[in-house]
Every structure is written in structure tokens, then in C-alpha cells.
Amino acid sequence: MDKPIDLVIVDSVLDAIADQRLRAGTKLGEQALSDLFGANRALVRRALAQLTAYQVVDHLPNRGAFVATPTPDDARNVFQARRAIEATICRNAVRQADEADLADLRAHLAAEAAAHGDNRPSAVRLSRQFHLLLARVGRNPVLSRYLEELVMRSSLIIGLYAARQGVLCAEDDHSRIVDAIAARDEALALRLLDQHLRQIEAGVRFGDVPPVTGALSAMLQRPGE
Amino acid sequence: MDKPIDLVIVDSVLDAIADQRLRAGTKLGEQALSDLFGANRALVRRALAQLTAYQVVDHLPNRGAFVATPTPDDARNVFQARRAIEATICRNAVRQADEADLADLRAHLAAEAAAHGDNRPSAVRLSRQFHLLLARVGRNPVLSRYLEELVMRSSLIIGLYAARQGVLCAEDDHSRIVDAIAARDEALALRLLDQHLRQIEAGVRFGDVPPVTGALSAMLQRPGE
DNA sequence: GTAACATAAATTGTTAACAATTTTAAGAAC
DNA sequence: GTTCTTAAAATTGTTAACAATTTATGTTAC
């Protein structure tokens, strides 16, 4: 159970970014992380290098590591990449999903429905994880890994630029996609997913970027389910 | 001109892998790399971490870093990902290529023709770089980065499993793709590219994996153009 | 000759101290 | 009060020494 400490740091930061607790531009100081996770500086450094490779952290020489601030161009490119990759993932899912996969997807939809309105951070997290679950059903780890990174960057973009409301994926979209997959209707599933992604992208409004404030420790603390 | 030494190491290794001088399974010892590049061990370590993130190096705890050995499953997944990503790249290229881009592509074709038969390592390198050039024309750095990684892994797969002949992309394929792009014939360009990639994949024959031998220094030495 | 075991060498992993750079703060000049 | 200069503090970057693990070597028993 005790996985490498540097992976714990990476996961915590990614989780915090995905949940929009860590905002773009936040400084990730080595000492601060070192204290928070009880790891020595070399491990923190390794974790930050991995996050930099994922493109969710910018590393400025002699200045330190900061949560990346995606540009509008980045946003367009990230969403185009998601459409390309998730289309193939979706096609795989339609062709390969077995009963167990469909049960998993439906269970996830139920969890989303339960969290909707009830618990906002949890709802956002589930909404995001739906796409990763779909990737798992697609059974191509190469594409899954890319999608993980893209979902992360999407969260960062949405956190930076999204109009206050309408951030959530309509859960209805997700359930209709699952229905199409269960019906083995490839064309429909692909169309619904593409529309869904375009709708999310349409929700971002570039402009004012509010400044960063607050303590790192609070941001990395995961709120209760 | 003097870029960070760890990037030099990463690029050298990637180049050697792509050119099939570094074979799968080769051990990349820290001391050996340290001596070869005149860098201290910390920098070598950082370079190896980046290569691990690119999935072209496997890191075994307390054992060291080895050039990855892709499985047949990996191969299938990598090539499917390539088809998905390069299709979108190609569509972008058809829509956005300007005269300068087309000139670049044609110049590259000429270089490929010149190296064909003449100089084998150079021909392989150019053949591989064609796909990266296409990605640049597509103007989506996110997709370009993924393709870079996939091309690398493809080279590794081809180096491991390819039937001795037929490794090279038919240069004819490349030139017909450029023609289709110049003619703004999206459907044709997509079909040609997809066929091209499937043909490359069809050239790999899983089976005997010859053992690794030889000195690291020789493998990292780049043969003359 | 082979197998098992013990020892030595080599390699990776970790830690801490030191150097270089940047950021912050304080003080003087205007 | 603002701005420039200077010093202090904090942070990042680098290096080297030490610890732990694995690999190689050599010896002994059978």
C-alpha cells in the first residue's frame, strides 16, 4: 500500500489541479512540498520533474515550479487532441465493451447522479473520471495515458477560464453516450461524444485571470467525499 | 547553442533509439553515461527520468535503466494511437499548409530521394522525420509532442521486430501524401496516410528477439550524414 | 565439473552540505 | 512619498560523501 513518496506527491498535485483547488500560477516551492509530505528535497524535485513532463507544471530556472497557465492556443490544441483521441477510445469502447464494462459505466452514472447538486467537488471529480473510465474500457493504455494528461490540462483550462456556471458536464450527455455504447451504435456514440467535448470547450471564456492567493497546504488537502 | 546537458543526453539517446543504434534491453548505466557526456550523476539521473516518462526507457528499482522492450500489445496500441493522432494532424495540414509549408515538404521529399539507397541510416532518419515535419505543418504542438513519442516507440518496435527488409517507408507513399495535401484533397490524404501506417505495422513480425551486445559509447556515436 | 556459499566489486539510492541565484526587506537620496 | 541602492533572507542548483542493493568473482564441498 505504501507507494513511492514521489508518486504520492505527483498524484496529490494532479488531484488538486483536477479538482481546481490548485489554481494556475500557484508556486510549488520545494521546501513547502518537502514539509507537507515529509519527503526530502530530492524526491520533491523528482516529483516536480514528472509534473513538468506532464505539462501541468512550468519550471522556470532558478525560479521554481509553478502550476502551468495555459494560453487560449493551448486550450484549442488540447481540446482538439481530446476529440481526436477520445474518438478512437470511444470506437474501441463500442467494439469491445463487455457486460462488466457496461455495468461499471452504469454504476458510475449512478454515482454521478447521486453527487449532482449534493456535493459539488465530488460531482466535478466524477464527471472528469467518466472520461477516464471510458478510456479504460477502450483498452488502449497508450491512448489512456494521453487522455489522462489532457483531462488534467482541461481541468486547468476550465478552472482558469470557465464561465462560473455550466462548468459541469451535463450528466445527461454521459448517460446517452453509455446508451449508445450499449446499443453498439458507433456513429451515434462518436457524434454524442464529439458534441459533448465541443460543448465543454464552448464553455470557456478567455479574459480575466484572477490572481492566486492562499496557502499551499489548504489547496493540497482533499475535501471530504 | 550550449543547451542543458541533460537535454543533450536525452536527445542523444532518443536519436540513437530512433536510428536503431540503441537496441531494446540495452542497459543505460549512470556511470557510463556520466563518463560519456561529462555530466555528473544527478544530471544523468534527471535525463533518465525524462526518458522513462517518454516510455522509451524502463526503470527497475535498484537495477537501473534499460531501453524499453515493447510487447506485441504495446506495438498494436502504439500504432493505433499513431493512426488516430496522425489523422487529425493530416487534416490540419490539408487545411492549413501554406506555400512555405509545401516547399518544406517537397524539399524533404527530395532529401529522402537523395538518401535512398545511398545512405541507409540517413534514409531511415529522414523517413521518420517526414512524419514529424507533417506534424509541424499541422500546427498543434500537443499532437506533435505525442507523435514524437509515438515515432520513437515505433522505431524501437521496428528495430526489435521488423522483418529485415521492408523497414523503410516507401518514399513513394510520402510523396503521394504531399501531393494530396497540395491538392487539398483531405479524404485522399487521410486514406493514403492510414494505408501507409498500416503497411508499416504489417511489416513487424513478432518472434525472435536477438540479444544485446556491444559498447554503449559506440551506440551513442552518431554516424556521419 | 557443478552447485552452493561467501566475499568483493560495482551500481543505484539517499542525504547533507555548499554554491549560485533570486526575492524580500531596509535605508538613503531626492 | 517615491525610487534607487545595498544588504539579508530565502530558494534553487550542484556536488560529494555515505548507505543499501545488486552483480560479479572466487572458493569450497560434493
PDB file of C-alpha atoms (C1' of nucleotides) in Angstrom, chain B residues 40-42 46 62-63, chain D residues 14-15 17 21-23:
ATOM      1  CA  ASN B  40      27.563  14.491 -13.019  1.00  0.00           C
ATOM      2  CA  ARG B  41      25.323  11.687 -11.903  1.00  0.00           C
ATOM      3  CA  ALA B  42      22.441  13.905 -10.844  1.00  0.00           C
ATOM      4  CA  ARG B  46      17.339  13.534 -14.465  1.00  0.00           C
ATOM      5  CA  ASN B  62      17.990  -0.769  -7.688  1.00  0.00           C
ATOM      6  CA  ARG B  63      18.691  -2.337 -11.071  1.00  0.00           C
TER       7      ARG B  63
ATOM      8  C1'  DT D  14      25.199  21.417  -7.658  1.00  0.00           C
ATOM      9  C1'  DT D  15      28.392  18.410  -5.663  1.00  0.00           C
ATOM     10  C1'  DA D  17      30.128  11.527   0.564  1.00  0.00           C
ATOM     11  C1'  DT D  21      21.305  -3.260  -3.019  1.00  0.00           C
ATOM     12  C1'  DT D  22      22.614  -5.927  -6.725  1.00  0.00           C
ATOM     13  C1'  DT D  23      26.013  -8.166  -9.617  1.00  0.00           C
TER      14       DT D  23
END
